[in-house]
mmCIF file of C-alpha atoms in Angstrom:
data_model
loop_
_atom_site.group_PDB
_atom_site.id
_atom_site.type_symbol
_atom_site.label_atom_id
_atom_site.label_comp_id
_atom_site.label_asym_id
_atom_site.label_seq_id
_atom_site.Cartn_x
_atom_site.Cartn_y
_atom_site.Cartn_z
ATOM 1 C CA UNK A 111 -12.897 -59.696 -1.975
ATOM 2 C CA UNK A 112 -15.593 -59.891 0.417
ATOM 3 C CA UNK A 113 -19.215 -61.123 -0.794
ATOM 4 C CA UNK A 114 -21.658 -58.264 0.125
ATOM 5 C CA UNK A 115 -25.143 -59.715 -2.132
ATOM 6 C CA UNK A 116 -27.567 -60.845 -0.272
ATOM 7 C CA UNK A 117 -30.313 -63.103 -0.947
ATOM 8 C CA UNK A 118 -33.587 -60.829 -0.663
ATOM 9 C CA UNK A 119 -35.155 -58.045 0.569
ATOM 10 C CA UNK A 120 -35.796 -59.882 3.719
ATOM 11 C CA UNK A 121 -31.724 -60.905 4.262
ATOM 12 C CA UNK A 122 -30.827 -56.948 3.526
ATOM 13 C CA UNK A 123 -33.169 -55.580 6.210
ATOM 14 C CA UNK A 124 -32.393 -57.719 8.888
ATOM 15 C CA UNK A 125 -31.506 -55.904 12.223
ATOM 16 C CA UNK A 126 -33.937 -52.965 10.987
ATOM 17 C CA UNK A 127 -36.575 -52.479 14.216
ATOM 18 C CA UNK A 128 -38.624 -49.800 15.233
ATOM 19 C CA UNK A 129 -37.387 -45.970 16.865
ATOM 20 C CA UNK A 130 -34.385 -45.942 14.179
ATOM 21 C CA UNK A 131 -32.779 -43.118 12.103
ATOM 22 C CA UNK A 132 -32.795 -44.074 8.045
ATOM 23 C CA UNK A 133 -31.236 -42.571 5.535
ATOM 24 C CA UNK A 134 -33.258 -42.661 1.981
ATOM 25 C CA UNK A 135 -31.130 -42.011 -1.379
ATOM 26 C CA UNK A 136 -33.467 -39.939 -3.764
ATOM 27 C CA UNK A 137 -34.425 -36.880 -4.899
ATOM 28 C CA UNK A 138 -38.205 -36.479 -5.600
ATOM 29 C CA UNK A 139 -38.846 -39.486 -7.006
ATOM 30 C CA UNK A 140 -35.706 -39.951 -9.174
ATOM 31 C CA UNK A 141 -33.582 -42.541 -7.532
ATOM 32 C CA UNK A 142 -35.490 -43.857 -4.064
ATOM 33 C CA UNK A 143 -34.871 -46.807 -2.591
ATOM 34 C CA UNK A 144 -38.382 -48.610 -3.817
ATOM 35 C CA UNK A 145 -37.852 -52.218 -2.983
ATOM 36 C CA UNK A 146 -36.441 -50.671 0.681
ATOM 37 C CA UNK A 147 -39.388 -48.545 1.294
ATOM 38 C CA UNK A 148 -42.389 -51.772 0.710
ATOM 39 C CA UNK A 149 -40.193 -53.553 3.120
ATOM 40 C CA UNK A 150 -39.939 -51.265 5.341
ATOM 41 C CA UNK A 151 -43.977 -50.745 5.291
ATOM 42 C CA UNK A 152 -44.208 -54.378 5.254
ATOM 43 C CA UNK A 153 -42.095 -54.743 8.173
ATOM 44 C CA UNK A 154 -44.907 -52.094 9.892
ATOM 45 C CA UNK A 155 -41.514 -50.511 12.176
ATOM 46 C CA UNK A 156 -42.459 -47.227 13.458
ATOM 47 C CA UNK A 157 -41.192 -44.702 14.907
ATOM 48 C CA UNK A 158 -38.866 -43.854 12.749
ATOM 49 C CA UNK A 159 -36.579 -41.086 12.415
ATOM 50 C CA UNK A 160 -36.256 -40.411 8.237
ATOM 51 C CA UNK A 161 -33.498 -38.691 6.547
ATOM 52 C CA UNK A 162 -34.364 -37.900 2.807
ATOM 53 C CA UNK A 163 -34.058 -34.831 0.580
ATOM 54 C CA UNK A 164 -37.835 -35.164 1.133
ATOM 55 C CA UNK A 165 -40.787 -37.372 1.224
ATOM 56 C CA UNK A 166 -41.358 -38.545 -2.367
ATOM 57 C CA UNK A 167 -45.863 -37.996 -3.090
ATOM 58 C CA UNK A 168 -48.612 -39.263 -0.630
ATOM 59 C CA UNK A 169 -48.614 -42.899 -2.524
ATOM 60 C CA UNK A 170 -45.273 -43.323 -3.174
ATOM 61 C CA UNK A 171 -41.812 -43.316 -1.596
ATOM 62 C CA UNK A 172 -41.912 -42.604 1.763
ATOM 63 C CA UNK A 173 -45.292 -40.883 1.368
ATOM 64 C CA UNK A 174 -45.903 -44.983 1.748
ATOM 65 C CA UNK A 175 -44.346 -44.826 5.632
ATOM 66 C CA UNK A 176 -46.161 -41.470 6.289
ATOM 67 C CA UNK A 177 -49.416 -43.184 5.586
ATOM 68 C CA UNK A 178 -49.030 -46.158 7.653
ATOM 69 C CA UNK A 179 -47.637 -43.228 10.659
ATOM 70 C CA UNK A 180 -44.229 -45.381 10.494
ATOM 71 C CA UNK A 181 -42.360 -41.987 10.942
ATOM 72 C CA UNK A 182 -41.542 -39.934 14.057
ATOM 73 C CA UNK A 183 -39.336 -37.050 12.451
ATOM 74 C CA UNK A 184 -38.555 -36.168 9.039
ATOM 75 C CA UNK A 185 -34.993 -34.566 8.628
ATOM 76 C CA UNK A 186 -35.355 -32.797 4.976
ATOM 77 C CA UNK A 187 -34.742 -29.643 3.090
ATOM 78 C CA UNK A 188 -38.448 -29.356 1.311
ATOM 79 C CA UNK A 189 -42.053 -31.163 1.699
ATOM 80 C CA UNK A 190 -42.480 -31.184 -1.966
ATOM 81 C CA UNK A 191 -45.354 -32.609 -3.458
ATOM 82 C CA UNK A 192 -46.732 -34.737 -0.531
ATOM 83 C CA UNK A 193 -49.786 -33.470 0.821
ATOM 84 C CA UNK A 194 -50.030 -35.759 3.527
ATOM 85 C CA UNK A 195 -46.460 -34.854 4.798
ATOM 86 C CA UNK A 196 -48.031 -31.277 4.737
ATOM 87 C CA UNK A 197 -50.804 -31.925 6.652
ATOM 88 C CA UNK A 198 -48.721 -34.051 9.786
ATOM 89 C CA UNK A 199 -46.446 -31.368 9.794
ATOM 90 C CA UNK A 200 -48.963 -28.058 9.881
ATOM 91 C CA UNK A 201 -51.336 -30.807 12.393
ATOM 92 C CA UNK A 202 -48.200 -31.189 14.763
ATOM 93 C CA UNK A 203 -48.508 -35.080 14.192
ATOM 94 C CA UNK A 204 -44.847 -35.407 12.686
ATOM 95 C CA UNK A 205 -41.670 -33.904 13.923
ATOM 96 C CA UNK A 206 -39.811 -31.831 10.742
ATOM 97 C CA UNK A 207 -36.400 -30.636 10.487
ATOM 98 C CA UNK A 208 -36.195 -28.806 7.579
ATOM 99 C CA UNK A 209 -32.855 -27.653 6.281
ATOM 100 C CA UNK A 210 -30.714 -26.083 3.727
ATOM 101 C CA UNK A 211 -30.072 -28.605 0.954
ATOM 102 C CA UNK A 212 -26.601 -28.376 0.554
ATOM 103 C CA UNK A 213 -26.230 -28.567 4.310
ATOM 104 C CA UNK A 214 -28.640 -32.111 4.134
ATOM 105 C CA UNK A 215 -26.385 -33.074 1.438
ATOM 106 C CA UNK A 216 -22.756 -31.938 3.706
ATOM 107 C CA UNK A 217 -23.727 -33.539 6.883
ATOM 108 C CA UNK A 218 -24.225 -37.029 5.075
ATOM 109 C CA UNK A 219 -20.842 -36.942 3.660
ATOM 110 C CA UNK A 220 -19.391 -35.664 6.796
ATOM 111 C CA UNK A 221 -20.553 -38.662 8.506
ATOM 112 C CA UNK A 222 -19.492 -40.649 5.311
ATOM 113 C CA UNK A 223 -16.260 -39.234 5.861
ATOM 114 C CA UNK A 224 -15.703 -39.170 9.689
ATOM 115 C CA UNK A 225 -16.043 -35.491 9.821
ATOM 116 C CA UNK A 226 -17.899 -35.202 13.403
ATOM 117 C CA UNK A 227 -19.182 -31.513 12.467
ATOM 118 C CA UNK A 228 -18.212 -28.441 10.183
ATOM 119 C CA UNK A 229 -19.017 -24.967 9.332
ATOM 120 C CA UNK A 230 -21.384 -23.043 6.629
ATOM 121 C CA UNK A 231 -22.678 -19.969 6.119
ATOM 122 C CA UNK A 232 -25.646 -21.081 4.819
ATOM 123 C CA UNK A 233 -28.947 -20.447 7.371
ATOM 124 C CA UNK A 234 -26.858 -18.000 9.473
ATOM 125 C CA UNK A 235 -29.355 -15.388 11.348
ATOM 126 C CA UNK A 236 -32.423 -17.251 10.500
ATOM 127 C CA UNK A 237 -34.163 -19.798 12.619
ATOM 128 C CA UNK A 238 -31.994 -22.369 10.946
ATOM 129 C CA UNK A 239 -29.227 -21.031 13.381
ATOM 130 C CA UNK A 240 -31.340 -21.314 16.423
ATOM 131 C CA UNK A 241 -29.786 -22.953 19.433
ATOM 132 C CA UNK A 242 -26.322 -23.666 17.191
ATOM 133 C CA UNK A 243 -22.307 -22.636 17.406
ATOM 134 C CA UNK A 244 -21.585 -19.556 15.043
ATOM 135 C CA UNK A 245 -18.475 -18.484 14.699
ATOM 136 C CA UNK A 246 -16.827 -15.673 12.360
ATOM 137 C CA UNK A 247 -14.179 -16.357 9.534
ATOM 138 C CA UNK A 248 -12.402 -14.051 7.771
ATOM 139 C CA UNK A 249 -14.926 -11.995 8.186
ATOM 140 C CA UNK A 250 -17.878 -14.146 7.905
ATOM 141 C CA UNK A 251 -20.290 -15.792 10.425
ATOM 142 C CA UNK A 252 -21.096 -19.531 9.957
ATOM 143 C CA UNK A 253 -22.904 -22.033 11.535
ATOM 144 C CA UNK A 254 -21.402 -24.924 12.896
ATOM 145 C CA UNK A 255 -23.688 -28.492 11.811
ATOM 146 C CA UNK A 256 -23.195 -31.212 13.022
ATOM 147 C CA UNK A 257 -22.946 -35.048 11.027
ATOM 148 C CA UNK A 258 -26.059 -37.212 10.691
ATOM 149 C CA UNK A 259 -25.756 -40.254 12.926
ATOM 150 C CA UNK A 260 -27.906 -42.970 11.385
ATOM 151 C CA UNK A 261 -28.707 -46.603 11.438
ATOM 152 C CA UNK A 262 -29.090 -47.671 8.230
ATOM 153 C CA UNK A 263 -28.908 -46.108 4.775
ATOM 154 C CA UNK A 264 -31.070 -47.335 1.657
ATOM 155 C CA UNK A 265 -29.904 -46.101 -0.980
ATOM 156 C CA UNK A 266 -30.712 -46.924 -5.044
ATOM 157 C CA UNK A 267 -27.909 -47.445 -7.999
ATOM 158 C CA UNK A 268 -28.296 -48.525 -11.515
ATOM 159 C CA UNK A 269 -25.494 -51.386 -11.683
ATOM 160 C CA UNK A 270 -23.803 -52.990 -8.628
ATOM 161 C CA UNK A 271 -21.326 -56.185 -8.352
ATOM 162 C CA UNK A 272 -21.041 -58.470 -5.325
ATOM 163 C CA UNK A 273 -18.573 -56.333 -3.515
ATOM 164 C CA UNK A 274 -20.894 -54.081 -3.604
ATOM 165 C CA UNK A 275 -19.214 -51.341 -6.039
ATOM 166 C CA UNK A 276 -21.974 -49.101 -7.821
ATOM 167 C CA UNK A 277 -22.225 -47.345 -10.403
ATOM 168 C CA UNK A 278 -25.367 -44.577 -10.856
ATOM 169 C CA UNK A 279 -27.336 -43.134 -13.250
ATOM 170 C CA UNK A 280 -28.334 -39.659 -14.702
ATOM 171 C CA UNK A 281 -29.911 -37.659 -11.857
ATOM 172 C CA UNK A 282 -30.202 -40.859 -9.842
ATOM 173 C CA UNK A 283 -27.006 -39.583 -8.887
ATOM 174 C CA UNK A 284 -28.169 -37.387 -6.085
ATOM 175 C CA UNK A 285 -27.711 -38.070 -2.273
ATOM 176 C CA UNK A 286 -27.174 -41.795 -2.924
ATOM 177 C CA UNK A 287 -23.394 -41.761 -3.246
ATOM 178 C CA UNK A 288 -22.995 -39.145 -0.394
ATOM 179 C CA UNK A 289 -25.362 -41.467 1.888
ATOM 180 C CA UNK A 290 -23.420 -44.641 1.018
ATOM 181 C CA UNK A 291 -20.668 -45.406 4.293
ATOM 182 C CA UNK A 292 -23.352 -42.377 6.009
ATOM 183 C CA UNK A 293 -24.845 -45.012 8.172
ATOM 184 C CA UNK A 294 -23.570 -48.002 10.322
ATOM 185 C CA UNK A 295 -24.880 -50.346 7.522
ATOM 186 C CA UNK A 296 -25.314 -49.389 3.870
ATOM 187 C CA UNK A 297 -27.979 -51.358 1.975
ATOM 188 C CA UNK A 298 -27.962 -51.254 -1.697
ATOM 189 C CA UNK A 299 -30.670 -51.959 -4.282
ATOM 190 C CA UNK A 300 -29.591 -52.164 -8.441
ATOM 191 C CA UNK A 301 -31.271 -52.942 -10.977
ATOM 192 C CA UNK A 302 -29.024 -54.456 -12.185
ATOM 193 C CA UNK A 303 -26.592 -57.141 -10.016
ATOM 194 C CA UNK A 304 -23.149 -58.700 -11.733
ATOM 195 C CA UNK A 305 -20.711 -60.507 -11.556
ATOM 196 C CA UNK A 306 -17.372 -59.072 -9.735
ATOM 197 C CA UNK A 307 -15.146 -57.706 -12.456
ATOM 198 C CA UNK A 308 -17.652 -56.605 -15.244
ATOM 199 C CA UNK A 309 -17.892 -53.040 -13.982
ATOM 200 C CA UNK A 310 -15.286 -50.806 -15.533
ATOM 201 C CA UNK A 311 -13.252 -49.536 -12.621
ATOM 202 C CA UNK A 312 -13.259 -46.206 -14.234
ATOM 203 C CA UNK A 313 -17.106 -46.008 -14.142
ATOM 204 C CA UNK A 314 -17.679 -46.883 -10.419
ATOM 205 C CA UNK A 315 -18.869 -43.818 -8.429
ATOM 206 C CA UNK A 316 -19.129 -45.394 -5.216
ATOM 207 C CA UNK A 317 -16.685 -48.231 -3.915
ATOM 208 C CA UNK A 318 -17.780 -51.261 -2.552
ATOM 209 C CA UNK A 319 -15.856 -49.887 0.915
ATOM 210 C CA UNK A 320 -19.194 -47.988 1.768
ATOM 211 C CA UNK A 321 -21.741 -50.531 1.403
ATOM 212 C CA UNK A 322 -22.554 -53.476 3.615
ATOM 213 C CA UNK A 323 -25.250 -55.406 1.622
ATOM 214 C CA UNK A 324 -26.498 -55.587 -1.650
ATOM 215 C CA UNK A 325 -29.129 -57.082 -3.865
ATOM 216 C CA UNK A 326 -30.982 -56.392 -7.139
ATOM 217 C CA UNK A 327 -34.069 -55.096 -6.389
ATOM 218 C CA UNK A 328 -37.575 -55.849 -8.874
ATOM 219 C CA UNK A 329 -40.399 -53.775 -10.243
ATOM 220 C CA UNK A 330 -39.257 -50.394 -10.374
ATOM 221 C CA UNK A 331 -41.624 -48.001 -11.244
ATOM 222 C CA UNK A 332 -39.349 -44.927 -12.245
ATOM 223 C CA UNK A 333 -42.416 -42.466 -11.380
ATOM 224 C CA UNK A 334 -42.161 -39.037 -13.036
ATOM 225 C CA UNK A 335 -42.944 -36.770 -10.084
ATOM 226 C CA UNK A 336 -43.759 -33.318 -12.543
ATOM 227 C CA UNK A 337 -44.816 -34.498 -16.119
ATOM 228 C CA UNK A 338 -43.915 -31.567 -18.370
ATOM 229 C CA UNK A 339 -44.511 -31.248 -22.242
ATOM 230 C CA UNK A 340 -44.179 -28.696 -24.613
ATOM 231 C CA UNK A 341 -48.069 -28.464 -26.588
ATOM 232 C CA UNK A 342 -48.179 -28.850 -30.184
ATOM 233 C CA UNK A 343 -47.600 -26.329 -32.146
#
């Protein structure tokens, strides 16, 4: 079984330099790639092409890149609570792609899957279309997207072994295990890193196939993007 864990952060983005596409596991803030995203702001790489559901809050997540003006183009389906990703976007300072959600979420695990490009109704005679193959089906009209091609994907599990099998958690579970095999390197952060063997086969969502490196990542936040409570009565 081949040994995918790495050392440190440093060992698992090597090869990352600037004018790249990245794809970032995550939905709001429930499941990002933290210990990814400091590097990558660390690292100071710009422009950078960023595929992500969206762009977590101004000062966190990739709101963290936006700051710094790491990123070229966003590629998402919302801007969310991020003010600052607002504010490139409406000043023309960023490049945004925004589209459908499921059709984020398809053309990551087409190019998981080796699928160069498929069809979907979804954004049909809006601007979505614009400039794209439709063609009808039974029917039907549909556009014709196309897979993400991408550099590296970050993604974010709960539990991981060496060969780099993970298992996620709760809503964590997002675009990470459709993003993992996405890219031409997979890099994986747990929380928590064992021993090959100790995850229950039946458990594992994603095989270790699909990822390149992995290591267990530290000081994880777990920000709550909306706090919601119910008053006292």
């Amino acid at each position: 079984m081949i040994n995918k864990k790495v050392a440190n952060i440093n060992e698992a983005l090597q090869g990352v330099t600037d004018n790249m596409t990245f794809m970032l596991g995550g939905f709001g803030l429930s499941g990002i790639p933290e210990n990814s995203i400091a590097e990558l702001v660390n690292l100071g790489v710009k422009g950078l092409t960023c595929i992500s559901n969206n762009a977590g809050v101004d000062d966190f997540g990739l709101g963290l890149l936006l700051q710094k003006r790491q990123i070229k183009k966003m590629i998402s389906s919302y801007v969310g609570e991020n003010e600052e990703f607002e504010r490139q976007m409406l000043s023309g300072e960023l490049e945004v792609e925004l589209i459908p959600q499921g059709t984020l979420a398809e053309r990551c695990r087409a190019a998981q899957a080796g699928i160069p490009a498929f069809y979907t109704p979804a954004g049909y005679g809006t601007e979505v279309a614009e400039g794209k193959e439709t063609r009808e089906f039974d029917g039907k009209m549909y556009v014709m997207e196309e897979a993400f091609k991408a550099d590296f994907s970050f993604v974010k599990a709960w539990k991981g072994d060496s060969a780099g099998n993970l298992i996620f958690k709760g809503t964590a579970r997002n675009f990470n295990p459709v993003m993992c095999g996405a890219a031409k390197i997979t890099v994986a952060e747990v929380e928590e890193l064992v021993p090959l063997g100790e995850l229950d086969p039946n458990q594992i969502h994603i095989p270790g196939i699909f990822v390149q490196r992995i290591f267990q990542g530290e000081h994880y936040e777990k920000r709550i993007e909306q706090r919601t409570v119910r008053q006292r009565d």
